[in-house]
């Protein structure tokens, strides 16, 4: 579906904001890593007796949940599809 | 030597150092079951494994926004591993061994002499700001 809109209209200086098949494969891998890491840190926190360690592991569980949301957002095509047409080159 | 204290961490045993070991007093844990130290070790191993995965992902990502997100996650995962390591060090579950000063001086001298092989000779003194790699601008 993207082939028509991205061929030879202008020379692109970097890849457009489109998920490749490889991106998608990495994203689904990474999502499952983060899901497991978040669950694992939470589970380990519940087993710990030292409050400092428990707190650190809970923080890390929270971090992996945040990462999960960042990755999930990259898979949210309804948001990104609109940005393709307005692609202006380099954006942070 | 008290072997019951030195189980479970992945660090190598260093034998050749003369300097004093850098280490906090070990926090005691129950020896038999899965204890607090095992929890931290397990999570640290997970974070290390994740940084490997995200490093490859960051390198292979196609567009800039995806690359930036993955770099951000990679950085924070390194920070998490660092925090776990520091906490384990604080609990006395990691020890470090200083290299002998003579050995460090020898290596410094060696690589200082190799510096003449570098192609660009107009370098500034180390750590001085100024010449830095600039990303390509669009």
mmCIF file of C-alpha atoms in Angstrom:
data_model
loop_
_atom_site.group_PDB
_atom_site.id
_atom_site.type_symbol
_atom_site.label_atom_id
_atom_site.label_comp_id
_atom_site.label_asym_id
_atom_site.label_seq_id
_atom_site.Cartn_x
_atom_site.Cartn_y
_atom_site.Cartn_z
ATOM 1 C CA UNK A 1 0.000 0.000 0.000
ATOM 2 C CA UNK A 2 2.928 2.346 0.615
ATOM 3 C CA UNK A 3 4.683 1.517 -2.630
ATOM 4 C CA UNK A 4 2.697 3.944 -4.745
ATOM 5 C CA UNK A 5 3.025 6.926 -2.482
ATOM 6 C CA UNK A 6 6.774 6.662 -1.878
ATOM 7 C CA UNK A 7 8.266 5.906 -5.283
ATOM 8 C CA UNK A 8 10.248 8.617 -7.007
ATOM 9 C CA UNK A 9 8.080 11.557 -6.001
ATOM 10 C CA UNK A 10 11.077 13.119 -4.291
ATOM 11 C CA UNK A 11 14.399 11.832 -3.092
ATOM 12 C CA UNK A 12 14.165 10.828 0.555
ATOM 13 C CA UNK A 13 17.173 11.599 2.733
ATOM 14 C CA UNK A 14 16.133 9.049 5.347
ATOM 15 C CA UNK A 15 13.449 6.382 5.740
ATOM 16 C CA UNK A 16 9.907 7.726 6.156
ATOM 17 C CA UNK A 17 7.904 7.144 9.295
ATOM 18 C CA UNK A 18 6.718 3.733 8.150
ATOM 19 C CA UNK A 19 7.096 0.455 10.036
ATOM 20 C CA UNK A 20 8.998 -2.121 8.022
ATOM 21 C CA UNK A 21 8.323 -5.831 8.392
ATOM 22 C CA UNK A 22 11.584 -6.058 10.312
ATOM 23 C CA UNK A 23 10.593 -3.183 12.630
ATOM 24 C CA UNK A 24 7.346 -4.970 13.334
ATOM 25 C CA UNK A 25 9.124 -8.227 14.131
ATOM 26 C CA UNK A 26 11.539 -6.476 16.508
ATOM 27 C CA UNK A 27 8.701 -4.540 18.155
ATOM 28 C CA UNK A 28 6.699 -7.666 18.923
ATOM 29 C CA UNK A 29 9.833 -9.350 20.283
ATOM 30 C CA UNK A 30 10.675 -6.335 22.452
ATOM 31 C CA UNK A 31 7.105 -6.049 23.724
ATOM 32 C CA UNK A 32 7.220 -9.615 24.981
ATOM 33 C CA UNK A 33 10.616 -8.983 26.610
ATOM 34 C CA UNK A 34 9.260 -5.939 28.449
ATOM 35 C CA UNK A 35 6.084 -7.712 29.490
ATOM 36 C CA UNK A 36 8.092 -10.564 30.986
ATOM 37 C CA UNK A 37 10.595 -8.201 32.640
ATOM 38 C CA UNK A 38 7.823 -6.108 34.237
ATOM 39 C CA UNK A 39 6.082 -9.224 35.594
ATOM 40 C CA UNK A 40 9.343 -10.734 36.757
ATOM 41 C CA UNK A 41 10.527 -7.624 38.623
ATOM 42 C CA UNK A 42 7.137 -7.343 40.328
ATOM 43 C CA UNK A 43 7.171 -11.007 41.307
ATOM 44 C CA UNK A 44 10.744 -10.802 42.640
ATOM 45 C CA UNK A 45 9.847 -7.658 44.625
ATOM 46 C CA UNK A 46 7.081 -9.560 46.392
ATOM 47 C CA UNK A 47 9.539 -12.279 47.451
ATOM 48 C CA UNK A 48 12.099 -9.891 48.974
ATOM 49 C CA UNK A 49 12.333 -9.145 52.679
ATOM 50 C CA UNK A 50 14.690 -6.133 52.425
ATOM 51 C CA UNK A 51 12.581 -2.989 51.871
ATOM 52 C CA UNK A 52 15.291 -1.210 49.881
ATOM 53 C CA UNK A 53 15.579 -4.131 47.443
ATOM 54 C CA UNK A 54 11.804 -4.497 47.257
ATOM 55 C CA UNK A 55 11.445 -0.809 46.397
ATOM 56 C CA UNK A 56 14.178 -0.952 43.722
ATOM 57 C CA UNK A 57 12.571 -3.965 42.038
ATOM 58 C CA UNK A 58 9.153 -2.275 42.080
ATOM 59 C CA UNK A 59 10.679 0.796 40.422
ATOM 60 C CA UNK A 60 12.197 -1.424 37.752
ATOM 61 C CA UNK A 61 8.887 -3.163 37.163
ATOM 62 C CA UNK A 62 7.355 0.278 36.622
ATOM 63 C CA UNK A 63 10.159 1.194 34.198
ATOM 64 C CA UNK A 64 9.477 -1.869 32.050
ATOM 65 C CA UNK A 65 5.776 -1.064 31.968
ATOM 66 C CA UNK A 66 6.661 2.427 30.705
ATOM 67 C CA UNK A 67 8.864 0.868 28.035
ATOM 68 C CA UNK A 68 6.038 -1.460 27.075
ATOM 69 C CA UNK A 69 3.773 1.546 26.457
ATOM 70 C CA UNK A 70 6.416 3.327 24.345
ATOM 71 C CA UNK A 71 6.784 0.256 22.126
ATOM 72 C CA UNK A 72 3.047 -0.323 21.951
ATOM 73 C CA UNK A 73 2.607 3.258 20.753
ATOM 74 C CA UNK A 74 4.939 2.560 17.812
ATOM 75 C CA UNK A 75 2.547 -0.190 16.729
ATOM 76 C CA UNK A 76 -0.413 2.195 16.902
ATOM 77 C CA UNK A 77 -0.873 2.755 13.172
ATOM 78 C CA UNK A 78 -3.996 4.872 13.455
ATOM 79 C CA UNK A 79 -1.840 7.599 14.979
ATOM 80 C CA UNK A 80 1.083 7.309 12.597
ATOM 81 C CA UNK A 81 -0.775 6.906 9.315
ATOM 82 C CA UNK A 82 -1.792 10.546 9.350
ATOM 83 C CA UNK A 83 1.776 11.674 9.881
ATOM 84 C CA UNK A 84 3.045 9.993 6.726
ATOM 85 C CA UNK A 85 1.428 12.493 4.423
ATOM 86 C CA UNK A 86 2.898 15.415 6.309
ATOM 87 C CA UNK A 87 6.387 13.979 6.414
ATOM 88 C CA UNK A 88 8.832 16.870 6.340
ATOM 89 C CA UNK A 89 12.193 15.177 6.746
ATOM 90 C CA UNK A 90 14.194 14.993 9.924
ATOM 91 C CA UNK A 91 12.228 15.071 13.116
ATOM 92 C CA UNK A 92 13.346 14.180 16.617
ATOM 93 C CA UNK B 1 38.291 -18.713 53.000
ATOM 94 C CA UNK B 2 34.577 -18.596 53.568
ATOM 95 C CA UNK B 3 33.124 -20.177 50.438
ATOM 96 C CA UNK B 4 29.548 -19.956 51.672
ATOM 97 C CA UNK B 5 29.630 -16.198 51.127
ATOM 98 C CA UNK B 6 31.028 -16.129 47.639
ATOM 99 C CA UNK B 7 28.459 -18.142 45.736
ATOM 100 C CA UNK B 8 26.032 -16.939 43.167
ATOM 101 C CA UNK B 9 27.553 -13.903 41.524
ATOM 102 C CA UNK B 10 28.928 -14.149 38.031
ATOM 103 C CA UNK B 11 32.038 -12.098 38.581
ATOM 104 C CA UNK B 12 35.365 -13.738 38.036
ATOM 105 C CA UNK B 13 37.680 -14.470 40.921
ATOM 106 C CA UNK B 14 40.781 -12.320 40.648
ATOM 107 C CA UNK B 15 43.991 -13.657 42.092
ATOM 108 C CA UNK B 16 46.872 -11.432 40.997
ATOM 109 C CA UNK B 17 46.164 -8.128 42.726
ATOM 110 C CA UNK B 18 48.185 -6.834 45.622
ATOM 111 C CA UNK B 19 45.867 -3.951 46.509
ATOM 112 C CA UNK B 20 43.140 -4.110 49.117
ATOM 113 C CA UNK B 21 39.784 -5.443 47.917
ATOM 114 C CA UNK B 22 37.091 -2.769 47.423
ATOM 115 C CA UNK B 23 34.035 -4.209 49.094
ATOM 116 C CA UNK B 24 31.320 -3.468 51.647
ATOM 117 C CA UNK B 25 30.607 -5.928 54.478
ATOM 118 C CA UNK B 26 28.353 -8.661 53.113
ATOM 119 C CA UNK B 27 24.689 -8.451 54.071
ATOM 120 C CA UNK B 28 23.746 -11.895 55.332
ATOM 121 C CA UNK B 29 21.062 -13.848 53.507
ATOM 122 C CA UNK B 30 19.483 -17.245 54.036
ATOM 123 C CA UNK B 31 21.708 -19.706 52.269
ATOM 124 C CA UNK B 32 19.315 -22.412 51.176
ATOM 125 C CA UNK B 33 16.282 -20.886 49.489
ATOM 126 C CA UNK B 34 15.879 -18.232 46.775
ATOM 127 C CA UNK B 35 16.900 -15.130 48.735
ATOM 128 C CA UNK B 36 17.157 -11.352 48.289
ATOM 129 C CA UNK B 37 20.590 -11.642 46.727
ATOM 130 C CA UNK B 38 19.285 -14.157 44.180
ATOM 131 C CA UNK B 39 16.425 -11.767 43.337
ATOM 132 C CA UNK B 40 18.822 -8.928 42.526
ATOM 133 C CA UNK B 41 21.156 -11.221 40.605
ATOM 134 C CA UNK B 42 18.269 -12.573 38.561
ATOM 135 C CA UNK B 43 16.964 -9.100 37.690
ATOM 136 C CA UNK B 44 20.462 -7.824 36.876
ATOM 137 C CA UNK B 45 20.959 -10.753 34.489
ATOM 138 C CA UNK B 46 17.624 -9.871 32.861
ATOM 139 C CA UNK B 47 18.612 -6.210 32.400
ATOM 140 C CA UNK B 48 21.949 -7.205 30.892
ATOM 141 C CA UNK B 49 20.167 -9.511 28.483
ATOM 142 C CA UNK B 50 17.687 -6.734 27.567
ATOM 143 C CA UNK B 51 20.470 -4.240 26.756
ATOM 144 C CA UNK B 52 21.883 -6.740 24.250
ATOM 145 C CA UNK B 53 18.480 -7.092 22.599
ATOM 146 C CA UNK B 54 17.755 -3.356 22.479
ATOM 147 C CA UNK B 55 21.210 -2.573 21.176
ATOM 148 C CA UNK B 56 20.533 -4.695 18.105
ATOM 149 C CA UNK B 57 17.013 -3.276 17.774
ATOM 150 C CA UNK B 58 18.307 0.327 17.917
ATOM 151 C CA UNK B 59 20.868 -0.388 15.221
ATOM 152 C CA UNK B 60 18.364 -2.101 12.912
ATOM 153 C CA UNK B 61 15.406 0.279 13.339
ATOM 154 C CA UNK B 62 14.268 1.932 10.108
ATOM 155 C CA UNK B 63 12.915 5.421 10.760
ATOM 156 C CA UNK B 64 14.276 8.046 13.144
ATOM 157 C CA UNK B 65 11.353 8.174 15.576
ATOM 158 C CA UNK B 66 11.542 4.421 16.168
ATOM 159 C CA UNK B 67 15.330 4.580 16.542
ATOM 160 C CA UNK B 68 15.006 7.419 19.080
ATOM 161 C CA UNK B 69 12.429 5.518 21.147
ATOM 162 C CA UNK B 70 14.559 2.385 21.205
ATOM 163 C CA UNK B 71 17.696 4.375 22.120
ATOM 164 C CA UNK B 72 15.760 5.917 25.000
ATOM 165 C CA UNK B 73 14.706 2.463 26.225
ATOM 166 C CA UNK B 74 18.269 1.165 25.787
ATOM 167 C CA UNK B 75 19.637 4.014 27.928
ATOM 168 C CA UNK B 76 17.104 3.495 30.700
ATOM 169 C CA UNK B 77 17.712 -0.263 30.673
ATOM 170 C CA UNK B 78 21.435 0.406 31.156
ATOM 171 C CA UNK B 79 20.513 2.713 34.031
ATOM 172 C CA UNK B 80 18.364 0.003 35.614
ATOM 173 C CA UNK B 81 21.246 -2.493 35.369
ATOM 174 C CA UNK B 82 23.540 0.129 36.902
ATOM 175 C CA UNK B 83 21.139 0.768 39.798
ATOM 176 C CA UNK B 84 20.902 -2.973 40.513
ATOM 177 C CA UNK B 85 24.682 -3.333 40.399
ATOM 178 C CA UNK B 86 25.164 -0.374 42.757
ATOM 179 C CA UNK B 87 22.573 -1.770 45.160
ATOM 180 C CA UNK B 88 24.338 -5.146 45.173
ATOM 181 C CA UNK B 89 27.651 -3.393 45.778
ATOM 182 C CA UNK B 90 26.092 -1.444 48.650
ATOM 183 C CA UNK B 91 24.894 -4.729 50.180
ATOM 184 C CA UNK B 92 28.432 -6.086 49.967
ATOM 185 C CA UNK B 93 27.672 -8.661 47.273
ATOM 186 C CA UNK B 94 30.216 -7.353 44.785
ATOM 187 C CA UNK B 95 33.928 -6.875 45.291
ATOM 188 C CA UNK B 96 36.440 -5.059 43.083
ATOM 189 C CA UNK B 97 40.194 -5.443 42.889
ATOM 190 C CA UNK B 98 42.397 -2.464 42.029
ATOM 191 C CA UNK B 99 45.000 -2.938 39.314
ATOM 192 C CA UNK B 100 48.595 -2.324 40.331
ATOM 193 C CA UNK B 101 49.585 1.328 39.677
ATOM 194 C CA UNK B 102 52.763 0.239 37.880
ATOM 195 C CA UNK B 103 50.724 -1.817 35.413
ATOM 196 C CA UNK B 104 48.366 1.105 34.716
ATOM 197 C CA UNK B 105 51.336 3.435 34.133
ATOM 198 C CA UNK B 106 52.858 0.920 31.725
ATOM 199 C CA UNK B 107 49.686 0.660 29.648
ATOM 200 C CA UNK B 108 49.226 4.428 29.666
ATOM 201 C CA UNK B 109 52.727 4.934 28.342
ATOM 202 C CA UNK B 110 52.233 2.289 25.656
ATOM 203 C CA UNK B 111 49.032 3.790 24.258
ATOM 204 C CA UNK B 112 50.364 7.299 24.572
ATOM 205 C CA UNK B 113 53.124 6.307 22.164
ATOM 206 C CA UNK B 114 50.530 4.783 19.777
ATOM 207 C CA UNK B 115 48.772 8.154 19.698
ATOM 208 C CA UNK B 116 51.224 9.327 17.021
ATOM 209 C CA UNK B 117 49.630 6.793 14.651
ATOM 210 C CA UNK B 118 46.281 8.636 14.676
ATOM 211 C CA UNK B 119 45.589 10.288 11.308
ATOM 212 C CA UNK B 120 44.457 13.721 12.493
ATOM 213 C CA UNK B 121 47.213 15.544 14.306
ATOM 214 C CA UNK B 122 45.454 18.781 15.283
ATOM 215 C CA UNK B 123 43.741 17.190 18.257
ATOM 216 C CA UNK B 124 42.995 19.138 21.396
ATOM 217 C CA UNK B 125 43.815 17.979 24.867
ATOM 218 C CA UNK B 126 41.485 15.234 26.093
ATOM 219 C CA UNK B 127 38.065 16.218 27.473
ATOM 220 C CA UNK B 128 38.289 19.709 26.034
ATOM 221 C CA UNK B 129 35.039 20.689 24.395
ATOM 222 C CA UNK B 130 34.938 21.749 20.788
ATOM 223 C CA UNK B 131 35.555 19.031 18.228
ATOM 224 C CA UNK B 132 32.699 16.571 18.491
ATOM 225 C CA UNK B 133 30.927 14.313 16.064
ATOM 226 C CA UNK B 134 27.992 16.160 14.561
ATOM 227 C CA UNK B 135 25.059 14.175 13.215
ATOM 228 C CA UNK B 136 24.101 14.811 9.609
ATOM 229 C CA UNK B 137 21.667 17.681 9.238
ATOM 230 C CA UNK B 138 18.672 17.600 6.909
#
